[in-house]
PDB file of C-alpha atoms in Angstrom:
ATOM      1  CA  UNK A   1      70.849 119.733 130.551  1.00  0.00           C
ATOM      2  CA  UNK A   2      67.574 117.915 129.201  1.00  0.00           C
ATOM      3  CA  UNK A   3      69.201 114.684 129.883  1.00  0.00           C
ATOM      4  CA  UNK A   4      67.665 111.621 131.244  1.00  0.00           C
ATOM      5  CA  UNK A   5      68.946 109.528 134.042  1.00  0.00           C
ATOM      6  CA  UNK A   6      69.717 106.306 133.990  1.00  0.00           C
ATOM      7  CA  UNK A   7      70.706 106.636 129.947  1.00  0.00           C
ATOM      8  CA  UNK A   8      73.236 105.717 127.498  1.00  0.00           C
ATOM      9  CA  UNK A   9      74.303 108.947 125.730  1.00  0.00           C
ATOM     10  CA  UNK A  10      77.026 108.728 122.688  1.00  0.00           C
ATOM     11  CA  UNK A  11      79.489 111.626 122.867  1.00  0.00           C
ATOM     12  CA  UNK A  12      81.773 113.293 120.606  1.00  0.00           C
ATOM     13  CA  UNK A  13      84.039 115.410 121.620  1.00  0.00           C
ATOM     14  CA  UNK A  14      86.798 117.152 119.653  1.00  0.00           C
ATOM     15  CA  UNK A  15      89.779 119.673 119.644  1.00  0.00           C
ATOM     16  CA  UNK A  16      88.144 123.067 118.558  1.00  0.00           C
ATOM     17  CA  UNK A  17      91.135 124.619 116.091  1.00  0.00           C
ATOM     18  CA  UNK A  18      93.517 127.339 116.565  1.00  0.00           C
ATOM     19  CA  UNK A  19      92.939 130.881 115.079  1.00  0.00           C
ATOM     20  CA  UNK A  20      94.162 131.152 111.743  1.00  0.00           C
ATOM     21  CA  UNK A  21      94.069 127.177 111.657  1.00  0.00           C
ATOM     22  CA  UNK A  22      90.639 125.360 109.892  1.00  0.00           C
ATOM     23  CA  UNK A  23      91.464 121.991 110.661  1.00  0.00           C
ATOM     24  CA  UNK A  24      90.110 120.473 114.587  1.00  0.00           C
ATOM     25  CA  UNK A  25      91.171 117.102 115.953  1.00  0.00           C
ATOM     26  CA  UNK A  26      89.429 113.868 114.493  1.00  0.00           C
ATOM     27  CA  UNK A  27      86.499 113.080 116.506  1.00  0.00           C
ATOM     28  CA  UNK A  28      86.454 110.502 119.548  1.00  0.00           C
ATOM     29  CA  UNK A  29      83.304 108.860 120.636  1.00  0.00           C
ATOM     30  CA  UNK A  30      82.294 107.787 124.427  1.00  0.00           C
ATOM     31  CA  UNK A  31      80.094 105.915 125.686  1.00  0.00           C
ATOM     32  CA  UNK A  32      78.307 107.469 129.009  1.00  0.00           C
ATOM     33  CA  UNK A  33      75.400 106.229 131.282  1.00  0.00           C
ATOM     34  CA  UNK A  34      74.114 109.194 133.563  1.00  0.00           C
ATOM     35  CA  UNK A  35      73.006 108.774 137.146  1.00  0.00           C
ATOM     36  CA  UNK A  36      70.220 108.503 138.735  1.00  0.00           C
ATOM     37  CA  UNK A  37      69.420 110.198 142.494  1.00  0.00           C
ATOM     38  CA  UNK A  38      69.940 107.215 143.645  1.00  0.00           C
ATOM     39  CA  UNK A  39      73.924 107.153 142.548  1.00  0.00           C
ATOM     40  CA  UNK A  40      75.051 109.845 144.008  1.00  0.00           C
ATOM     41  CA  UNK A  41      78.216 109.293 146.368  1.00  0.00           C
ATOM     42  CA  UNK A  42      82.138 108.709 145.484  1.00  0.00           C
ATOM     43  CA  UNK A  43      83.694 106.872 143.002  1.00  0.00           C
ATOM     44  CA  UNK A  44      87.208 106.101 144.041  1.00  0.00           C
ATOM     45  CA  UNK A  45      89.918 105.341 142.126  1.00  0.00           C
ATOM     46  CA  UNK A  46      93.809 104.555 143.734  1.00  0.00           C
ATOM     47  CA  UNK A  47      96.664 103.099 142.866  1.00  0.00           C
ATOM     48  CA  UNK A  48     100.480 103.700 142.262  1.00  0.00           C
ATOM     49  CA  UNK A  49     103.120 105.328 140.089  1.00  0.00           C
ATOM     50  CA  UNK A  50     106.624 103.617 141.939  1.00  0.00           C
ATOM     51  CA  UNK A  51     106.863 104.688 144.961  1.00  0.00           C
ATOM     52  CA  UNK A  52     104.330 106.831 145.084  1.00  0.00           C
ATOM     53  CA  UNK A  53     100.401 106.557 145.797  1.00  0.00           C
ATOM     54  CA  UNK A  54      97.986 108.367 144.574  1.00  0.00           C
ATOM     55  CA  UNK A  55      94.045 108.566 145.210  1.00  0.00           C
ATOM     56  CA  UNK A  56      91.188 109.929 143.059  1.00  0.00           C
ATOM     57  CA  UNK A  57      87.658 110.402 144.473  1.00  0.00           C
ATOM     58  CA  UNK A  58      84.762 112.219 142.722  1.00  0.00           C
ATOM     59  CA  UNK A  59      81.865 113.314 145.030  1.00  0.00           C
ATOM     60  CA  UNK A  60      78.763 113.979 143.286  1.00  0.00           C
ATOM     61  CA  UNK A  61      76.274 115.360 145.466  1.00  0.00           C
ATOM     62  CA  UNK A  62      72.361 115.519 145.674  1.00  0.00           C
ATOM     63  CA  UNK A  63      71.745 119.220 146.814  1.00  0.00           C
ATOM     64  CA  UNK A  64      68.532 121.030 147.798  1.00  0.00           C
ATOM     65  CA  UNK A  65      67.071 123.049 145.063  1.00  0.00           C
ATOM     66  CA  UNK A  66      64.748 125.972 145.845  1.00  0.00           C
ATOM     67  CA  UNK A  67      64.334 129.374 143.504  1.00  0.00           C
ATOM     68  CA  UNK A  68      67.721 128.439 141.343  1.00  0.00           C
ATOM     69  CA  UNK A  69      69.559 127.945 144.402  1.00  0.00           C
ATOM     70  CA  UNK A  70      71.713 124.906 145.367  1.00  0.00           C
ATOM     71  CA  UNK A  71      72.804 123.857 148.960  1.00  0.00           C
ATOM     72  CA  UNK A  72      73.932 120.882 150.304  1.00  0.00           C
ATOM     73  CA  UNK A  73      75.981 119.733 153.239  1.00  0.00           C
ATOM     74  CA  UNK A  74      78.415 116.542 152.963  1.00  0.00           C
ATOM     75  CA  UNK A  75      78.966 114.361 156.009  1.00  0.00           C
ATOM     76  CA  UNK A  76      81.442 112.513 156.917  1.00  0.00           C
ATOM     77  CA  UNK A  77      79.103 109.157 155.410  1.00  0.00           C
ATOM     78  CA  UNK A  78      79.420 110.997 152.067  1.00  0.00           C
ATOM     79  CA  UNK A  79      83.125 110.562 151.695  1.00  0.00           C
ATOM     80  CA  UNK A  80      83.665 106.934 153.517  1.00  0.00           C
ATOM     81  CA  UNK A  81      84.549 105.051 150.797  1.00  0.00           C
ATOM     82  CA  UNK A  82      87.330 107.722 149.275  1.00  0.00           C
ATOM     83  CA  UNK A  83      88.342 107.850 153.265  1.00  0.00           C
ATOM     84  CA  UNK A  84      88.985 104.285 153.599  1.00  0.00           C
ATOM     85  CA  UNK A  85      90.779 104.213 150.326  1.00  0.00           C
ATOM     86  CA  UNK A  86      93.274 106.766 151.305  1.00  0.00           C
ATOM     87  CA  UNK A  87      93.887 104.965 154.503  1.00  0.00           C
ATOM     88  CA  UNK A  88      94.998 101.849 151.913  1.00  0.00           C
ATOM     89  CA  UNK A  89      97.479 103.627 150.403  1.00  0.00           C
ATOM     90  CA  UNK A  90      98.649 105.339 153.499  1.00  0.00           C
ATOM     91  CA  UNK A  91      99.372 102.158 154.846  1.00  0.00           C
ATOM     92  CA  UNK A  92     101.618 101.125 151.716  1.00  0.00           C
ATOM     93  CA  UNK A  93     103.328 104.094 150.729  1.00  0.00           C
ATOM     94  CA  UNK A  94     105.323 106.938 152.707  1.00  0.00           C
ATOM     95  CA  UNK A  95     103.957 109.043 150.295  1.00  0.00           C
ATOM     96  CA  UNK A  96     101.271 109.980 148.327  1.00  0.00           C
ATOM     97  CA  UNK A  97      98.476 112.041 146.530  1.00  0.00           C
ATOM     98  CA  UNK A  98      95.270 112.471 146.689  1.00  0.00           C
ATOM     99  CA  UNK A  99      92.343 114.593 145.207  1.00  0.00           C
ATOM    100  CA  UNK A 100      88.687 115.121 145.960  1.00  0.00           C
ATOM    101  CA  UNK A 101      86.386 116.693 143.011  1.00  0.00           C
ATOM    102  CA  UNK A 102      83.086 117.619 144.389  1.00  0.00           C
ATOM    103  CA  UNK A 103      80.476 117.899 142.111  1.00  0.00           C
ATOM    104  CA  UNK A 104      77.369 119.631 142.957  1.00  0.00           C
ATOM    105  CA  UNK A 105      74.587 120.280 139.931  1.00  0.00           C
ATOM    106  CA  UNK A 106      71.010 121.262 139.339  1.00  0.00           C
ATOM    107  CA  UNK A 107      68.736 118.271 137.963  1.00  0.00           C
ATOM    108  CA  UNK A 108      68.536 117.748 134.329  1.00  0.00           C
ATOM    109  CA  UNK A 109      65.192 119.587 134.500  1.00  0.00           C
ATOM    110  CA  UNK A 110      66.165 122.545 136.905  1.00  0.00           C
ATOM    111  CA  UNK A 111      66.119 126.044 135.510  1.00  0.00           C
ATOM    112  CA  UNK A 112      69.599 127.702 135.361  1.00  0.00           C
ATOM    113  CA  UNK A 113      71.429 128.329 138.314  1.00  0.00           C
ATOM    114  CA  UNK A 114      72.062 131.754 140.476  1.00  0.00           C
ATOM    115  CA  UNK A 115      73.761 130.349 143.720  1.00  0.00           C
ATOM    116  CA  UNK A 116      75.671 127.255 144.948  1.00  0.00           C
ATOM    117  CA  UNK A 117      76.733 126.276 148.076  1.00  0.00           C
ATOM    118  CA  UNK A 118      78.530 123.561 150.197  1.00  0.00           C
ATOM    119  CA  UNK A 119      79.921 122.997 153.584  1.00  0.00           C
ATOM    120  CA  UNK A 120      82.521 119.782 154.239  1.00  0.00           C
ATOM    121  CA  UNK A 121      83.732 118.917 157.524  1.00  0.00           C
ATOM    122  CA  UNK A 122      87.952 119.103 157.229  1.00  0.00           C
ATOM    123  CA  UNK A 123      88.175 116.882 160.437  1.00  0.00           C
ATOM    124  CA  UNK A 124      86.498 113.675 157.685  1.00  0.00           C
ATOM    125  CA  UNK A 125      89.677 114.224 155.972  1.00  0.00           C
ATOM    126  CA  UNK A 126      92.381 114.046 158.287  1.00  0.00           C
ATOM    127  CA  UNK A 127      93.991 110.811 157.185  1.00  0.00           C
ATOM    128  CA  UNK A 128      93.668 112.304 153.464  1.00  0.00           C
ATOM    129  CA  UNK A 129      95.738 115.720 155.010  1.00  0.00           C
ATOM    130  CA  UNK A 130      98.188 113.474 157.166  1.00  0.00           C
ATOM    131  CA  UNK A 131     101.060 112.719 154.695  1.00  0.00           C
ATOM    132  CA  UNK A 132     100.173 113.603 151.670  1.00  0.00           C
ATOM    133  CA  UNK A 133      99.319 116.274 149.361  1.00  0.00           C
ATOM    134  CA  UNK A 134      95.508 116.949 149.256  1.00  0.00           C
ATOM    135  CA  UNK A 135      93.859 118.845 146.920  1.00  0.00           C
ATOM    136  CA  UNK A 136      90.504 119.443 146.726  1.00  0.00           C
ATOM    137  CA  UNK A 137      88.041 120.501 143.376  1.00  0.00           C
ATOM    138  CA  UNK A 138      85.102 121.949 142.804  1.00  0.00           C
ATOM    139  CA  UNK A 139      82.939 121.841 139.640  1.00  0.00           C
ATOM    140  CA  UNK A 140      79.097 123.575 139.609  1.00  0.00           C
ATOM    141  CA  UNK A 141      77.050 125.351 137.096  1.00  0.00           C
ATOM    142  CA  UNK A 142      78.769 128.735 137.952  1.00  0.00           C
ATOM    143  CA  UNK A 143      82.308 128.372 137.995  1.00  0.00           C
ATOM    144  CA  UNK A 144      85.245 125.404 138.913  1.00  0.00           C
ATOM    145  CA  UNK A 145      87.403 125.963 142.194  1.00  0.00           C
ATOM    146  CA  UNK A 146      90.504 124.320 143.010  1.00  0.00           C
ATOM    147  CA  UNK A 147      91.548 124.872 147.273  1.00  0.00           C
ATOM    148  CA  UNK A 148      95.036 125.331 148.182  1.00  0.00           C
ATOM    149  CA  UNK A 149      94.860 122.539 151.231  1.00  0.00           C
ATOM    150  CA  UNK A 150      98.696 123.763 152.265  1.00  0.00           C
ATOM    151  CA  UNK A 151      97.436 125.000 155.647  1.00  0.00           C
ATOM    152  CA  UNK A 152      95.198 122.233 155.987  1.00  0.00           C
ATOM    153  CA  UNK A 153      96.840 119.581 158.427  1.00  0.00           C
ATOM    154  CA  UNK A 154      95.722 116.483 160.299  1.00  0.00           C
ATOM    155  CA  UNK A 155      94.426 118.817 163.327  1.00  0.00           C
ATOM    156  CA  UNK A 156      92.457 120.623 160.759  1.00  0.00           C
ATOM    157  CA  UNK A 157      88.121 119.908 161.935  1.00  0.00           C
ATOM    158  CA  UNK A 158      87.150 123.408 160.540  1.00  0.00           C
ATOM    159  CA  UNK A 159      84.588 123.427 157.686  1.00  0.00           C
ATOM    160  CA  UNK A 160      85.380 124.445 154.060  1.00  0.00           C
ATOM    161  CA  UNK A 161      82.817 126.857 152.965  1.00  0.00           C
ATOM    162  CA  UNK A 162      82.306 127.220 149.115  1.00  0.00           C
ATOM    163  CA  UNK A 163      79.573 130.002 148.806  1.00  0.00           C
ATOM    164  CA  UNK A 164      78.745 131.514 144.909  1.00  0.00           C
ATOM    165  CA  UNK A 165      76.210 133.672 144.009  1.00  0.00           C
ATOM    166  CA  UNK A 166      75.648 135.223 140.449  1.00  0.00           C
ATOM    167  CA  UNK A 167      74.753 139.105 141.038  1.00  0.00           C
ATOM    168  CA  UNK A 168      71.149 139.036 139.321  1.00  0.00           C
ATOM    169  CA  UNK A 169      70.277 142.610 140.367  1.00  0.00           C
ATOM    170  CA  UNK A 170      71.837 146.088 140.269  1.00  0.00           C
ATOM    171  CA  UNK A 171      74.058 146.125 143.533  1.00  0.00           C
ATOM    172  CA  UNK A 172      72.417 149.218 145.882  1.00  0.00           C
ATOM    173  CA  UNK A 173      75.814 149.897 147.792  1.00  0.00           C
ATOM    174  CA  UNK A 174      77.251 153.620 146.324  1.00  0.00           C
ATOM    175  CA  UNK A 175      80.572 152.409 146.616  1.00  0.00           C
ATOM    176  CA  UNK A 176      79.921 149.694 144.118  1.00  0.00           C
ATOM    177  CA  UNK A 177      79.592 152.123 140.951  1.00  0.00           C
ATOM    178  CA  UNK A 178      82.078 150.627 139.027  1.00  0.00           C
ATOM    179  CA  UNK A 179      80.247 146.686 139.807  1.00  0.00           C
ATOM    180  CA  UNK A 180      77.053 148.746 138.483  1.00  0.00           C
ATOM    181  CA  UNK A 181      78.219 149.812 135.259  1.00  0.00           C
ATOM    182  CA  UNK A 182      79.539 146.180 134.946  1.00  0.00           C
ATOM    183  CA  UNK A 183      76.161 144.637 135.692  1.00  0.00           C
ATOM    184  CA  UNK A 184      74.202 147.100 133.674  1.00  0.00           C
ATOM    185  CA  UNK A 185      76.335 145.965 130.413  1.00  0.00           C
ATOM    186  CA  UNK A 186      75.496 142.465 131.165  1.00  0.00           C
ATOM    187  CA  UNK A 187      79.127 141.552 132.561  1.00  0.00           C
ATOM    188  CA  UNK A 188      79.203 138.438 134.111  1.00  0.00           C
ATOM    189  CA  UNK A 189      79.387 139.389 138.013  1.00  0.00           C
ATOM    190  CA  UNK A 190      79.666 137.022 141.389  1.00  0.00           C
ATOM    191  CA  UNK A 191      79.847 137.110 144.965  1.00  0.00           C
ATOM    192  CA  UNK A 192      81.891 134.738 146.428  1.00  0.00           C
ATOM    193  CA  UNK A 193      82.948 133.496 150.004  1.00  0.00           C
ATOM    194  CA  UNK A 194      85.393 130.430 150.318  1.00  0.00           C
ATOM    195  CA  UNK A 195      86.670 129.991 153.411  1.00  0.00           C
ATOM    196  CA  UNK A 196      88.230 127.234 156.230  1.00  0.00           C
ATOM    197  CA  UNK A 197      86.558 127.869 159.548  1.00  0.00           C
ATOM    198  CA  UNK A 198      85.702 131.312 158.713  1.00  0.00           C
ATOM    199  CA  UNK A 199      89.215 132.489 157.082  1.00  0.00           C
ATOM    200  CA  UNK A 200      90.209 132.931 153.536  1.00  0.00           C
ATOM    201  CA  UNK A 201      91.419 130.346 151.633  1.00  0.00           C
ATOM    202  CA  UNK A 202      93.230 130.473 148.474  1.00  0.00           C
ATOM    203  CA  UNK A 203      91.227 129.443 145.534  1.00  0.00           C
ATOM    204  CA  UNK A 204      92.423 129.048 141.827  1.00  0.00           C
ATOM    205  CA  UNK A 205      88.977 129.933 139.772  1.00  0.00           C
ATOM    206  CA  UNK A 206      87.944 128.782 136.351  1.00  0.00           C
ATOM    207  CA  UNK A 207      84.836 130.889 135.139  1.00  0.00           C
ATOM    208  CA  UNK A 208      82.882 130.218 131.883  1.00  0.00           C
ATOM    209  CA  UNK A 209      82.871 133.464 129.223  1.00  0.00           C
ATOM    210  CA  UNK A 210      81.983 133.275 125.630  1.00  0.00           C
ATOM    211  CA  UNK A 211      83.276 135.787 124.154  1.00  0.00           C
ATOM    212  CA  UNK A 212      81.064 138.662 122.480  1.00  0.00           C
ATOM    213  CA  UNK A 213      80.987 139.757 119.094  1.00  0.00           C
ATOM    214  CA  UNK A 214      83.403 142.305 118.288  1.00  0.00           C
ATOM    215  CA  UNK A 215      85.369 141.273 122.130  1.00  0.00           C
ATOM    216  CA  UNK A 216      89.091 140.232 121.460  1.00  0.00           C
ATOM    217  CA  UNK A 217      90.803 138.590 124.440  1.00  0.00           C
ATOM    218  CA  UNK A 218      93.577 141.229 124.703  1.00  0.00           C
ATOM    219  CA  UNK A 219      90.367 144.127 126.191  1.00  0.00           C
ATOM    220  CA  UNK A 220      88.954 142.063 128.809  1.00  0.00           C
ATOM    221  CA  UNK A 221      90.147 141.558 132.483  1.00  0.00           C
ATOM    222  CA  UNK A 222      88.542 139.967 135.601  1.00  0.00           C
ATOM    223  CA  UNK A 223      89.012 142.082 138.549  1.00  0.00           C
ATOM    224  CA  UNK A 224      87.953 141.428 142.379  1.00  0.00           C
ATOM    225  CA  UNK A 225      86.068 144.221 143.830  1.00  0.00           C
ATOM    226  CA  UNK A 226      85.693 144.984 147.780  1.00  0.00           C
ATOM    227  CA  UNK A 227      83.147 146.049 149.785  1.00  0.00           C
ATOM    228  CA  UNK A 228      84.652 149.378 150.055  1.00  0.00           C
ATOM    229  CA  UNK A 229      84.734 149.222 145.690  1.00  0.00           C
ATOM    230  CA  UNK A 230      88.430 149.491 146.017  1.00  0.00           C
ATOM    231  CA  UNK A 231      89.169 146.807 142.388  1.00  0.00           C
ATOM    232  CA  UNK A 232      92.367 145.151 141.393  1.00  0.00           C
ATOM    233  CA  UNK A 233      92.916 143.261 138.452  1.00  0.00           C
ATOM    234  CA  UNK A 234      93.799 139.641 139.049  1.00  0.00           C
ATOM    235  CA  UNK A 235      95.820 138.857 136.384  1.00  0.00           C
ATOM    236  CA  UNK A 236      93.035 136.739 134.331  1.00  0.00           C
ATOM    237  CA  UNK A 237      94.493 134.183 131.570  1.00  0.00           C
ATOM    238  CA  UNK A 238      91.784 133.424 128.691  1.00  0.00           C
ATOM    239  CA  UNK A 239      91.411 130.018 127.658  1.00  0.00           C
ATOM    240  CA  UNK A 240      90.052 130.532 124.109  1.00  0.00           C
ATOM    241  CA  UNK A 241      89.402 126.382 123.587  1.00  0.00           C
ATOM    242  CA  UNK A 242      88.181 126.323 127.462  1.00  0.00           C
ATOM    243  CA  UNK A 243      86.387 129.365 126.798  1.00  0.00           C
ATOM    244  CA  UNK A 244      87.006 130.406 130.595  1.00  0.00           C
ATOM    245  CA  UNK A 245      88.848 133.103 132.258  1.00  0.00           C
ATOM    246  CA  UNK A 246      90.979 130.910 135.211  1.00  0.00           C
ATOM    247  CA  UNK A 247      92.788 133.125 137.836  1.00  0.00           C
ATOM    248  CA  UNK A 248      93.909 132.537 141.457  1.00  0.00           C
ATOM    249  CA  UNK A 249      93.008 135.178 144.434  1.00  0.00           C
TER     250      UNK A 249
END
């Protein structure tokens, strides 16, 4: 945040130590220039490792902003130059990789952000799906996703659906007591609908959480609730130098 486009920034970035340990990594420095509106589209990356091939596209997008809320929808334009990339290395190698990170952010000067969400047309992808593995990231202000594209194949011309929403008021359902309680202590909680043409995907999550004073890692689980209020603990890992709960439902 409070950054300006179209500037050189100087970062450092360092290896935060281990508990019980006071020494962190030595200190690297990079050089960064951010973007402007005007930037936004893929960078593409490809190449080789023997036999294999392997493409890397990042998608950042330019979404609609209105009352903390992102949206934005990506054509098939948006993703051209990652699409003729993988069709490069599909015609050298019998097989291959490839992932798509989709980045989607408020504005340097846009207050913090509630809800994100995205739709992608699968059928834009379909040389990326035909043989090779695809996987497909997500990075926002809320939370990272990575989709399990296994059932995707080169048929596939559903839309992927990433819908979040922070829950910034007291849910009103009675069966949601326990969501309450969690809300009412200022726990982090989200609503969340990923989905292929409708249907549940599997999503591997990565959600930011500092953790409080007097909070060891060893109380605190992430559970997914139901509409009904029926909750079931997902089997959370903490990543104390992430500082992220990441967990796959």
């Amino acid at each position: 945040k409070n950054l300006s486009s179209k500037t050189n920034y100087k970062v450092y970035v360092r290896v935060k130590a281990d508990p019980g340990d006071n020494l962190a990594s030595a200190s690297k420095t990079y050089s960064i220039t951010t973007l402007d509106r005007a930037d936004y589209g893929v960078v593409v990356n490809s190449g080789n490792s023997g036999k294999v091939g392997y493409v890397h596209g990042i998608l950042d997008v330019e979404s609609d902003y209105s009352g903390t809320k992102l949206t934005a929808s990506i054509s098939s334009n948006d993703i051209k130059d990652f699409y003729d990339k993988v069709k490069e290395i599909d015609n050298k190698y019998s097989s291959y990789t490839t992932d798509l990170t989709i980045n989607q952010f408020a504005d340097y000067d846009a207050e913090d952000v509630t809800a994100a969400k995205i739709t992608l047309p699968l059928s834009s992808l379909k040389t990326a799906i035909s043989n090779g593995d695809l996987v497909i990231k997500y990075s926002s202000d809320l939370m990272d996703l990575t989709i399990d594209s296994s059932g995707f194949n080169s048929k596939t011309s559903s839309t992927l659906t990433i819908d979040i929403s922070k829950v910034t008021s007291t849910p009103t359902s009675s069966k949601l007591t326990w969501v309450k309680d969690q809300y009412k202590d200022d726990r982090p909680v989200y609503r969340v609908n990923n989905s292929v043409g409708g249907k549940d995907v599997t999503v591997s999550y990565t959600i930011p959480y500092t953790l409080g004073r007097n909070e060891t890692v060893s109380e605190l689980n992430v559970y997914a609730v139901e509409t009904d209020g029926d909750k079931v603990n997902v089997g959370a890992i903490y990543n104390p130098s992430l500082e992220a709960f990441t967990f796959e439902t």
